[in-house]
Coordinates of N, CA and C and ligand atoms in Angstrom, one line a residue:
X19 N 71.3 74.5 108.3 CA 71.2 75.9 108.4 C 72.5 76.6 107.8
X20 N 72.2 77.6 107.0 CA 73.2 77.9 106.5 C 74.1 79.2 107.0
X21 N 75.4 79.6 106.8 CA 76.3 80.5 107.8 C 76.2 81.7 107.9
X22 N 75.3 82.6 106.6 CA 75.2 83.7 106.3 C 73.3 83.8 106.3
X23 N 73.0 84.9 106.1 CA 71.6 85.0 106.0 C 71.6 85.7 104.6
X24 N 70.9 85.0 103.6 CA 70.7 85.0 102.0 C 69.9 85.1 101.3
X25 N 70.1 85.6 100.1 CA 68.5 85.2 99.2 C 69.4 84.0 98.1
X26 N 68.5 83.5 97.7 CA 68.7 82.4 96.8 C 67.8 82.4 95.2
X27 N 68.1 82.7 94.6 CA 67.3 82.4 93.1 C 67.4 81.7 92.3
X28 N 66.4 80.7 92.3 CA 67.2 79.4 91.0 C 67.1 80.1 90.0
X29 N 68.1 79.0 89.1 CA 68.3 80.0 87.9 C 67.2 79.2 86.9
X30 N 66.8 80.0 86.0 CA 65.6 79.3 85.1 C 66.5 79.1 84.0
X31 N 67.4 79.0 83.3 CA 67.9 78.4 82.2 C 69.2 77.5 82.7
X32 N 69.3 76.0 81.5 CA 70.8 75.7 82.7 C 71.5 76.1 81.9
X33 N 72.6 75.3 82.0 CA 74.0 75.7 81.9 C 74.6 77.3 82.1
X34 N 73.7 77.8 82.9 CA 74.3 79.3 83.0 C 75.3 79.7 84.3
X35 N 76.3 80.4 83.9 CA 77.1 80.2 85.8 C 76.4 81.1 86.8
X36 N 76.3 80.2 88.1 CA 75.9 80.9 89.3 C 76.5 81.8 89.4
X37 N 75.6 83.2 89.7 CA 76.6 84.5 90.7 C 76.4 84.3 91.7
X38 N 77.4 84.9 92.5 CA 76.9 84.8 93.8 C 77.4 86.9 93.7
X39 N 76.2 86.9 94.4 CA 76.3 88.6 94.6 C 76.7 89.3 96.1
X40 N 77.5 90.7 95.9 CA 78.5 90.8 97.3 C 77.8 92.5 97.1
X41 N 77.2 92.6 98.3 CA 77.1 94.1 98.5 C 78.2 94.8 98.9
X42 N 78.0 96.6 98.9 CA 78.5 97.3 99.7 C 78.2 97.6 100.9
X43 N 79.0 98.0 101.3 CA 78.8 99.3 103.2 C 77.5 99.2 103.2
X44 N 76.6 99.0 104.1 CA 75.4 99.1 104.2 C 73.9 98.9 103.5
X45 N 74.6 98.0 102.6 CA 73.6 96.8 101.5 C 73.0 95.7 102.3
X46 N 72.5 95.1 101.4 CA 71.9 93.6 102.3 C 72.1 93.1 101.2
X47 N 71.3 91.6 101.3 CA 71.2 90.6 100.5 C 70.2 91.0 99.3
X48 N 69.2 91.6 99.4 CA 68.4 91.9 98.6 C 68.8 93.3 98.0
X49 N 70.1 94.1 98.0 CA 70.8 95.1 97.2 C 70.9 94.3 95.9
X50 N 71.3 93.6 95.4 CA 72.0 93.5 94.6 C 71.0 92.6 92.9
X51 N 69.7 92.1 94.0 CA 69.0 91.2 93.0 C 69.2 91.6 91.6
X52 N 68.6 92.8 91.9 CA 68.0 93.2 90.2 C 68.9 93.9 89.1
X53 N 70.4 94.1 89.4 CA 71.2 93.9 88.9 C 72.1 92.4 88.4
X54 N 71.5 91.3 89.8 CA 72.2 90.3 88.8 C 71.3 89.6 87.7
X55 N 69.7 90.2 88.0 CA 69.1 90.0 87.1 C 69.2 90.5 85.6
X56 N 69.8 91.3 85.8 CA 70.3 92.4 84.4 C 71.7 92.0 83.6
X57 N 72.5 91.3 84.6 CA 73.7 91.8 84.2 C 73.6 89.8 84.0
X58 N 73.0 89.0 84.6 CA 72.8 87.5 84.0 C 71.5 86.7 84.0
X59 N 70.9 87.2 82.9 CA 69.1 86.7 82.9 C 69.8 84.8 83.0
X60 N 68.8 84.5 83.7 CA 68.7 82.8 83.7 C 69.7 82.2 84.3
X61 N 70.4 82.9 85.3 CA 71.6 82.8 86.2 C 70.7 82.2 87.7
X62 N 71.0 81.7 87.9 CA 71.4 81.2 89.6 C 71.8 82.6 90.4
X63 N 71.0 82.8 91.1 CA 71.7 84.6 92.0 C 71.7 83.9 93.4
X64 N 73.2 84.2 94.3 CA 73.2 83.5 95.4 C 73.5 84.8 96.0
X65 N 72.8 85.2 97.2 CA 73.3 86.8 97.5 C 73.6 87.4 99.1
X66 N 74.7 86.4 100.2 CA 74.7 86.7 101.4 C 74.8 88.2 102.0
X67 N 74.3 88.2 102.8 CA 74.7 89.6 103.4 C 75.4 89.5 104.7
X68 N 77.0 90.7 104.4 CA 77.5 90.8 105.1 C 77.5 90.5 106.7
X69 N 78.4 89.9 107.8 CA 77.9 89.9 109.3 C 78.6 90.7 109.8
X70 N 79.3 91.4 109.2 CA 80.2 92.7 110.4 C 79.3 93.8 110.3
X71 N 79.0 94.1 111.1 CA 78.3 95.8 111.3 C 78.6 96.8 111.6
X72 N 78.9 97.8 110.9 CA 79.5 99.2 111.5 C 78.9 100.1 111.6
X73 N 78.2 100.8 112.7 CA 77.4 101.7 112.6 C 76.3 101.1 112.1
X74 N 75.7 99.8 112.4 CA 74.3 99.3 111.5 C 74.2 99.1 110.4
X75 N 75.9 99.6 109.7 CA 75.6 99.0 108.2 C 76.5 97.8 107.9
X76 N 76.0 96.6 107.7 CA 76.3 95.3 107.2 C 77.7 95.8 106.1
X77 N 78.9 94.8 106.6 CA 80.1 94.4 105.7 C 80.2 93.1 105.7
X78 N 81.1 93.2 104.5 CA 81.9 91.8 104.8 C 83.1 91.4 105.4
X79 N 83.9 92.5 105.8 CA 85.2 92.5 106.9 C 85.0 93.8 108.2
X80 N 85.9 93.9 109.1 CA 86.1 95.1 109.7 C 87.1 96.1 108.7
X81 N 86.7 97.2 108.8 CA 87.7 97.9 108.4 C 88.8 99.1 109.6
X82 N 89.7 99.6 110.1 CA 89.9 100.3 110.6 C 89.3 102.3 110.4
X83 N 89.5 102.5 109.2 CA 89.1 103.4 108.6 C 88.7 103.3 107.3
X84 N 87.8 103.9 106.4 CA 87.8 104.2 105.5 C 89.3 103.2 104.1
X85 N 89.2 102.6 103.6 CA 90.3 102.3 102.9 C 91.4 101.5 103.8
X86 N 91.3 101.4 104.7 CA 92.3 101.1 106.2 C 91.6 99.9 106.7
X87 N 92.0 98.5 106.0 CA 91.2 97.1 106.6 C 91.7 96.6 107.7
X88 N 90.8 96.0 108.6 CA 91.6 94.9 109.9 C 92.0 93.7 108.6
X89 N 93.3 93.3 108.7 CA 93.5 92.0 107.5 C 93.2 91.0 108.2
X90 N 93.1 90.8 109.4 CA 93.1 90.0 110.2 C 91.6 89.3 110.0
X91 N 90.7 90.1 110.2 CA 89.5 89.9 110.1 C 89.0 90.0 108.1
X92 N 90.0 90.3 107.2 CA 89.7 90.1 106.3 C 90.1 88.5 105.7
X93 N 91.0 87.9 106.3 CA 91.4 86.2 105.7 C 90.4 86.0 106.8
X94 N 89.6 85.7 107.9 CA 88.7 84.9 109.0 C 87.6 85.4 107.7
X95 N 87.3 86.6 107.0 CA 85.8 86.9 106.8 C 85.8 86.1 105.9
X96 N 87.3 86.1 104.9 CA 86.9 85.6 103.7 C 87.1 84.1 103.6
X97 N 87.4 83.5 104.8 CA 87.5 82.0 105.4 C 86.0 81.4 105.3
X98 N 85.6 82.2 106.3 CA 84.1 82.1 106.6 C 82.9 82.1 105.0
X99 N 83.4 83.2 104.2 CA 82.4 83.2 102.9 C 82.5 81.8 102.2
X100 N 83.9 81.6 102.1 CA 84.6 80.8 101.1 C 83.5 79.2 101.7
X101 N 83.3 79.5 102.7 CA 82.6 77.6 103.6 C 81.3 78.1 103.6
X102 N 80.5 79.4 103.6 CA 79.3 79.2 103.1 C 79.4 79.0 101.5
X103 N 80.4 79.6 100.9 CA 79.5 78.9 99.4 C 79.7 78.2 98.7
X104 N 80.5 76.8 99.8 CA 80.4 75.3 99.7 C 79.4 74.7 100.4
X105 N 79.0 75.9 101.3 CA 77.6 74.9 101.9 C 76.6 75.1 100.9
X106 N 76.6 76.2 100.4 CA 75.2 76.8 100.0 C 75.6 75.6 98.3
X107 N 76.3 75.9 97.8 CA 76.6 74.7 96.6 C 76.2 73.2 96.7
X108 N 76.4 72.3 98.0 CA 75.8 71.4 98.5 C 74.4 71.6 98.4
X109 N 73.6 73.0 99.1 CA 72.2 72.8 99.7 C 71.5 73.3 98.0
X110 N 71.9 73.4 97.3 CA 71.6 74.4 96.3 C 71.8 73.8 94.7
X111 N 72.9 72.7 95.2 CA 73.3 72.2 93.7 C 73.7 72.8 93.0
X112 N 74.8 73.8 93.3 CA 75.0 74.9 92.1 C 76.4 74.3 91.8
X113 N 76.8 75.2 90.5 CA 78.6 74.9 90.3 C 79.2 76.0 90.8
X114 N 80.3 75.9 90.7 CA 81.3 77.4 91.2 C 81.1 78.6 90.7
X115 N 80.1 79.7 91.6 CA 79.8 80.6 91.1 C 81.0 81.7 90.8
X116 N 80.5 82.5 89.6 CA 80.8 83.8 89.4 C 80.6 85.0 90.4
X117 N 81.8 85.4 91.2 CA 81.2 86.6 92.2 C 81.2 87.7 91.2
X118 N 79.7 88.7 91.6 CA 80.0 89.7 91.7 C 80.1 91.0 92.6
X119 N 80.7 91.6 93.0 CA 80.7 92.3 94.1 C 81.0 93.7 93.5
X120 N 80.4 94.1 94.6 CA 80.5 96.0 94.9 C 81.4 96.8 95.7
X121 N 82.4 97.3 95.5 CA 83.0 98.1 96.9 C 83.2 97.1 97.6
X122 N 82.8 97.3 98.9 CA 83.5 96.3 99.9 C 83.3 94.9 99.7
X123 N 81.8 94.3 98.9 CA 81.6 93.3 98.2 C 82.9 93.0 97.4
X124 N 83.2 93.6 96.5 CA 84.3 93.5 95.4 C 85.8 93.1 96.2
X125 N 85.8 93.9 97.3 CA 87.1 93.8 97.8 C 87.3 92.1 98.8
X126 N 85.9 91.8 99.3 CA 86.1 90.6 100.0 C 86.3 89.2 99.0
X127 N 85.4 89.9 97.5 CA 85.7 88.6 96.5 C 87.0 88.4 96.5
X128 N 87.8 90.1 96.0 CA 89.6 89.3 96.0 C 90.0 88.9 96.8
X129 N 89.9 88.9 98.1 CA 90.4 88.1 99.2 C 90.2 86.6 98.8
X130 N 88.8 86.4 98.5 CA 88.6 84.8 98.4 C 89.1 84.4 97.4
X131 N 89.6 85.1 96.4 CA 90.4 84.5 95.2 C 91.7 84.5 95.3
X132 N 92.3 85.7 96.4 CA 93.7 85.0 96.8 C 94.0 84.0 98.1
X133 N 92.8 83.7 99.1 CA 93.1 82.8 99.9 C 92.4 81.7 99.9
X134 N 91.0 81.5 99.0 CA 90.2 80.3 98.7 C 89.5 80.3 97.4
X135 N 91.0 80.1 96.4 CA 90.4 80.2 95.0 C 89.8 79.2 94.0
X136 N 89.6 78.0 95.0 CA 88.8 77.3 94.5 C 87.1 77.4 94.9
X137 N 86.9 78.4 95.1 CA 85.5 78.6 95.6 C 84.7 79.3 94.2
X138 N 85.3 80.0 93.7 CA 85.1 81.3 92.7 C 85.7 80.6 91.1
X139 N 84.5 80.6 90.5 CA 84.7 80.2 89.2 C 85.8 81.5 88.3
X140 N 85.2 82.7 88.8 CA 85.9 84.1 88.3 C 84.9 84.9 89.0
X141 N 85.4 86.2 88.6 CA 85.1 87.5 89.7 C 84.5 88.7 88.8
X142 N 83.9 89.7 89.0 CA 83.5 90.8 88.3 C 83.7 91.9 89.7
X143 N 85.0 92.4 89.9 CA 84.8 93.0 91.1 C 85.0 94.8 90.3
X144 N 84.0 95.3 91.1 CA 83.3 96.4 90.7 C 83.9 97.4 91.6
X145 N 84.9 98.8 91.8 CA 85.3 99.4 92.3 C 85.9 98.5 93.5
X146 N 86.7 97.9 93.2 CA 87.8 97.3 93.9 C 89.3 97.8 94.1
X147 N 89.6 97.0 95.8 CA 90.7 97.9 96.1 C 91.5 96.4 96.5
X148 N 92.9 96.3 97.0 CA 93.8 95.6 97.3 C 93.0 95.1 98.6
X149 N 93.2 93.7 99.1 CA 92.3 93.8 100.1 C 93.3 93.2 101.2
X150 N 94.3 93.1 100.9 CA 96.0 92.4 101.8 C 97.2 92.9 101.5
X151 N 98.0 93.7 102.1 CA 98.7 93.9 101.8 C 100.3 93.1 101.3
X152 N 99.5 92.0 102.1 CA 100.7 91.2 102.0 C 99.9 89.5 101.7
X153 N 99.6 89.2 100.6 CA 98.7 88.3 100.9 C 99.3 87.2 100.1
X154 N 98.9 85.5 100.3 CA 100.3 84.4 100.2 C 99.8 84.2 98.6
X155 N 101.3 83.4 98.1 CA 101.1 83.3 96.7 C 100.0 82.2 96.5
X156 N 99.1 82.5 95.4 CA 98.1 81.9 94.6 C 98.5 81.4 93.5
X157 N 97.8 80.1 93.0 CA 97.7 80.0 91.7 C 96.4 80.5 90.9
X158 N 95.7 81.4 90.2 CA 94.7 81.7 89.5 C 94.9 81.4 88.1
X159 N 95.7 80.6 87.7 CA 95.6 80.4 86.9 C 94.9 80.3 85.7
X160 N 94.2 81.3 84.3 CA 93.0 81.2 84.0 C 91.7 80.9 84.6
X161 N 91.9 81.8 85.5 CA 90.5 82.3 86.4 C 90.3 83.9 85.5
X162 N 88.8 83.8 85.2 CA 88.3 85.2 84.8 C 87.9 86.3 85.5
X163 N 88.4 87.4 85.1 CA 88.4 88.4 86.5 C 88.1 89.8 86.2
X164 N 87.0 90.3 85.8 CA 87.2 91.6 85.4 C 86.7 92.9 87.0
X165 N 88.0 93.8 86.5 CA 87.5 95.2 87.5 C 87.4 96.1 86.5
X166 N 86.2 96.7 87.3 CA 86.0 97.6 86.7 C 85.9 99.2 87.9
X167 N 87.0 99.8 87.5 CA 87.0 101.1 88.2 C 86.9 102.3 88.3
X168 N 86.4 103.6 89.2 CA 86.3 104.9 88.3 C 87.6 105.9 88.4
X169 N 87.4 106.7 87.5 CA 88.9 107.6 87.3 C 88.7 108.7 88.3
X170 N 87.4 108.8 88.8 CA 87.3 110.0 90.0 C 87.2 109.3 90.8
X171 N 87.6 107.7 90.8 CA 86.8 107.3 92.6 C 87.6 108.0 93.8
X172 N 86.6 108.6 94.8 CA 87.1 109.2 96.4 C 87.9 108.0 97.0
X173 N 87.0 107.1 96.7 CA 87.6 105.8 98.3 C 88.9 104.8 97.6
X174 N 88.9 104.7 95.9 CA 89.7 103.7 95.4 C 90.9 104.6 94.8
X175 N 91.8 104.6 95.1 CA 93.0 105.5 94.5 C 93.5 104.9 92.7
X176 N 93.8 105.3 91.7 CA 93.9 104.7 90.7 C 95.1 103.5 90.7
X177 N 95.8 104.0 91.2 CA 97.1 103.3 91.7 C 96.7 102.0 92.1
X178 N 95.7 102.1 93.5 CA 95.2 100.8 94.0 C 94.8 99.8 93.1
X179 N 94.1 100.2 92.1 CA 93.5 99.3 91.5 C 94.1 98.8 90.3
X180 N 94.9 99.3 90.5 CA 96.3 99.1 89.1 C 96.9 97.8 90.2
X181 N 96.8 98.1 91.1 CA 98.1 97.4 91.9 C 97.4 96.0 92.0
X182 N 95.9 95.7 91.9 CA 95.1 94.8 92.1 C 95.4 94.6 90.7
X183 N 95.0 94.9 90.0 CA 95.1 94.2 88.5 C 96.3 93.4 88.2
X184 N 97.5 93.8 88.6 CA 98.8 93.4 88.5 C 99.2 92.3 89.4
X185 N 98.3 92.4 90.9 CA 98.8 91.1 91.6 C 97.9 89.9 90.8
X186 N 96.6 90.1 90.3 CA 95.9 89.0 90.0 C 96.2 88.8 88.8
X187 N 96.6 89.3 87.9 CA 97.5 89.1 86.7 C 99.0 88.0 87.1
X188 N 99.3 88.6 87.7 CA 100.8 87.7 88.3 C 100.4 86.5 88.2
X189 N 99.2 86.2 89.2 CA 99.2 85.1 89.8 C 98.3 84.4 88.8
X190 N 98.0 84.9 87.1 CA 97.9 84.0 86.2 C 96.4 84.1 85.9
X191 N 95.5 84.7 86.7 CA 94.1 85.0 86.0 C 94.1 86.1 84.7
X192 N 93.0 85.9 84.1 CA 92.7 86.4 83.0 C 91.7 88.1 83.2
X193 N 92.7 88.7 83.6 CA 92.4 89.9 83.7 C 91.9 91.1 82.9
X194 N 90.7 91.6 83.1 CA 90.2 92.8 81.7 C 89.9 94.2 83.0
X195 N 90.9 94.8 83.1 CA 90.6 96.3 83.5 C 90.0 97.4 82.7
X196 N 88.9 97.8 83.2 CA 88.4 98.8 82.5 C 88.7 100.3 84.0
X197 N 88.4 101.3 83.3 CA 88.5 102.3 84.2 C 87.6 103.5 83.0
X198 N 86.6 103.7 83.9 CA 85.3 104.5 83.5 C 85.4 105.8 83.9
X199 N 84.8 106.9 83.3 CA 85.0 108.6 84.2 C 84.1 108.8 84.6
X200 N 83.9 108.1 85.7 CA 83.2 108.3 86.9 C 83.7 108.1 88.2
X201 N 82.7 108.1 89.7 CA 83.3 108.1 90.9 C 83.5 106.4 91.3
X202 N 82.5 106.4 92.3 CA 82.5 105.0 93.4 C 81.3 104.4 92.4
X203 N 80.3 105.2 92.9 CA 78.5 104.7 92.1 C 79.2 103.8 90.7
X204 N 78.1 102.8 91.2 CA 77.7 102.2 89.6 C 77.2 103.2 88.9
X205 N 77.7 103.0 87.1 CA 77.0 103.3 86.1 C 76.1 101.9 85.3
X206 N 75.5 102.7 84.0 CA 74.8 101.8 83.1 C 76.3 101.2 82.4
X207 N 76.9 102.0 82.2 CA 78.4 101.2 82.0 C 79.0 99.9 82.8
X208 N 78.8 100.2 83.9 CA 79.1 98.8 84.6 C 78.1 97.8 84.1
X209 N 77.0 98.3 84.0 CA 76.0 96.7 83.8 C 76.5 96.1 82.7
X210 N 76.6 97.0 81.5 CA 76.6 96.8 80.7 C 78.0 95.6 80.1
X211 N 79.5 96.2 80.7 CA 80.6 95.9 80.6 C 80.2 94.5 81.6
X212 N 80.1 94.4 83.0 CA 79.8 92.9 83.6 C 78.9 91.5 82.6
X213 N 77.6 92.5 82.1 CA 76.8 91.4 81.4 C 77.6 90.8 80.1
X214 N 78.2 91.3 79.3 CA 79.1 91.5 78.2 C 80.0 90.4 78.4
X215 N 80.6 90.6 79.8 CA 81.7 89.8 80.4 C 81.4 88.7 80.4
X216 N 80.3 88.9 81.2 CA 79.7 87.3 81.8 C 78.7 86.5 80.6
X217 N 78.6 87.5 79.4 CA 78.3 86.6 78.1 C 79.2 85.6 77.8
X218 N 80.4 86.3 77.6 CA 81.7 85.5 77.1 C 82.0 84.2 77.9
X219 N 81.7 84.3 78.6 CA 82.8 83.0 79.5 C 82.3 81.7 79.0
Ligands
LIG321 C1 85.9 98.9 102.1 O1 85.8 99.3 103.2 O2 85.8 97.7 101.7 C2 86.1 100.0 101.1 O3 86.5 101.2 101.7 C3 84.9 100.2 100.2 C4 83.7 100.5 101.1 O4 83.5 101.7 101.3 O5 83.0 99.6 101.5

């Protein structure tokens, strides 16, 4: 039995990298399919949904407020993800997937790449924010990592996400920031820039 409650899709072509897909605030596991169907035809789509609940809408950590995380409960969440998707790799036969995540999706992938970065082949984190303020040194050494953020976002400050680019830069991943003129919402721009991404690797 596995830790999370998921969708699973084998992938119909091989050698293609597993995603594994991370909703936002009040997604489920079936948010995200038909985008990873877009953004990686013939991919493996592994897609947990969040267990913290706020108001009935599924996360992947507590937050205090808005932008304002429990961290406490962000290293346990992203403890917890990091050992389902070595179980689910075991029950699944996959290799080290590619996250991609949304918003708070996005934000719990960086956790798992600064506290269990051998889980995560690379990341596509999509309106992402710092998710530790203080979080222990990594090696990411050529780990692939793109964010992609908007220049109106309400909830992601530009700064923040500069500040994220620069820690995961530091610590030696292969970083591509884009910054789009738009809000929080995905664009056709994001599909397009993730698929692009996830061509290359
Ligand atoms: C978070 O809580 O992770 C961020 O504020 C993004 C979101 O609204 O989910």
């Amino acid at each position: 039995e596995l830790s999370f409650i998921h969708r699973i899709k084998p992938a119909t072509e091989p050698g293609k990298p597993p995603i594994l897909l991370l909703h936002g605030t009040g997604g489920n596991e079936d948010d995200l399919l038909s985008l990873g169907g877009m953004i990686a035809p013939g991919s493996a789509l592994l897609s947990p949904r969040g267990k913290v609940l706020e108001g009935g809408m599924p996360r992947f950590f507590r937050r205090l407020r808005e932008g304002i995380f429990d961290e406490e409960d962000v290293r346990r969440r992203a403890q917890e993800l990091a050992d389902f998707i070595a179980q689910a790799r075991e029950s699944y036969n996959l290799a080290a997937p590619i996250a991609v995540g949304f918003s708070n999706g996005a934000n719990i992938a960086a956790a798992v790449l600064q506290l269990r970065p051998e889980a995560l082949a690379g990341a596509a984190l999509l309106r992402a924010m710092v998710p530790l303020q203080d979080p222990p040194a990594v090696d990411l050494t050529g780990k692939p990592v793109l964010i992609v953020s908007g220049a109106s976002d309400p909830i992601v400050p530009a700064e923040n996400a500069k500040r994220l680019t620069s820690l995961l830069t530091g610590a030696g991943a292969v970083v591509q920031h884009h910054v789009l003129p738009t809000g929080h919402g995905l664009s056709q721009t994001d599909v397009a820039l993730t698929k692009a991404w996830i061509d290359q690797l």
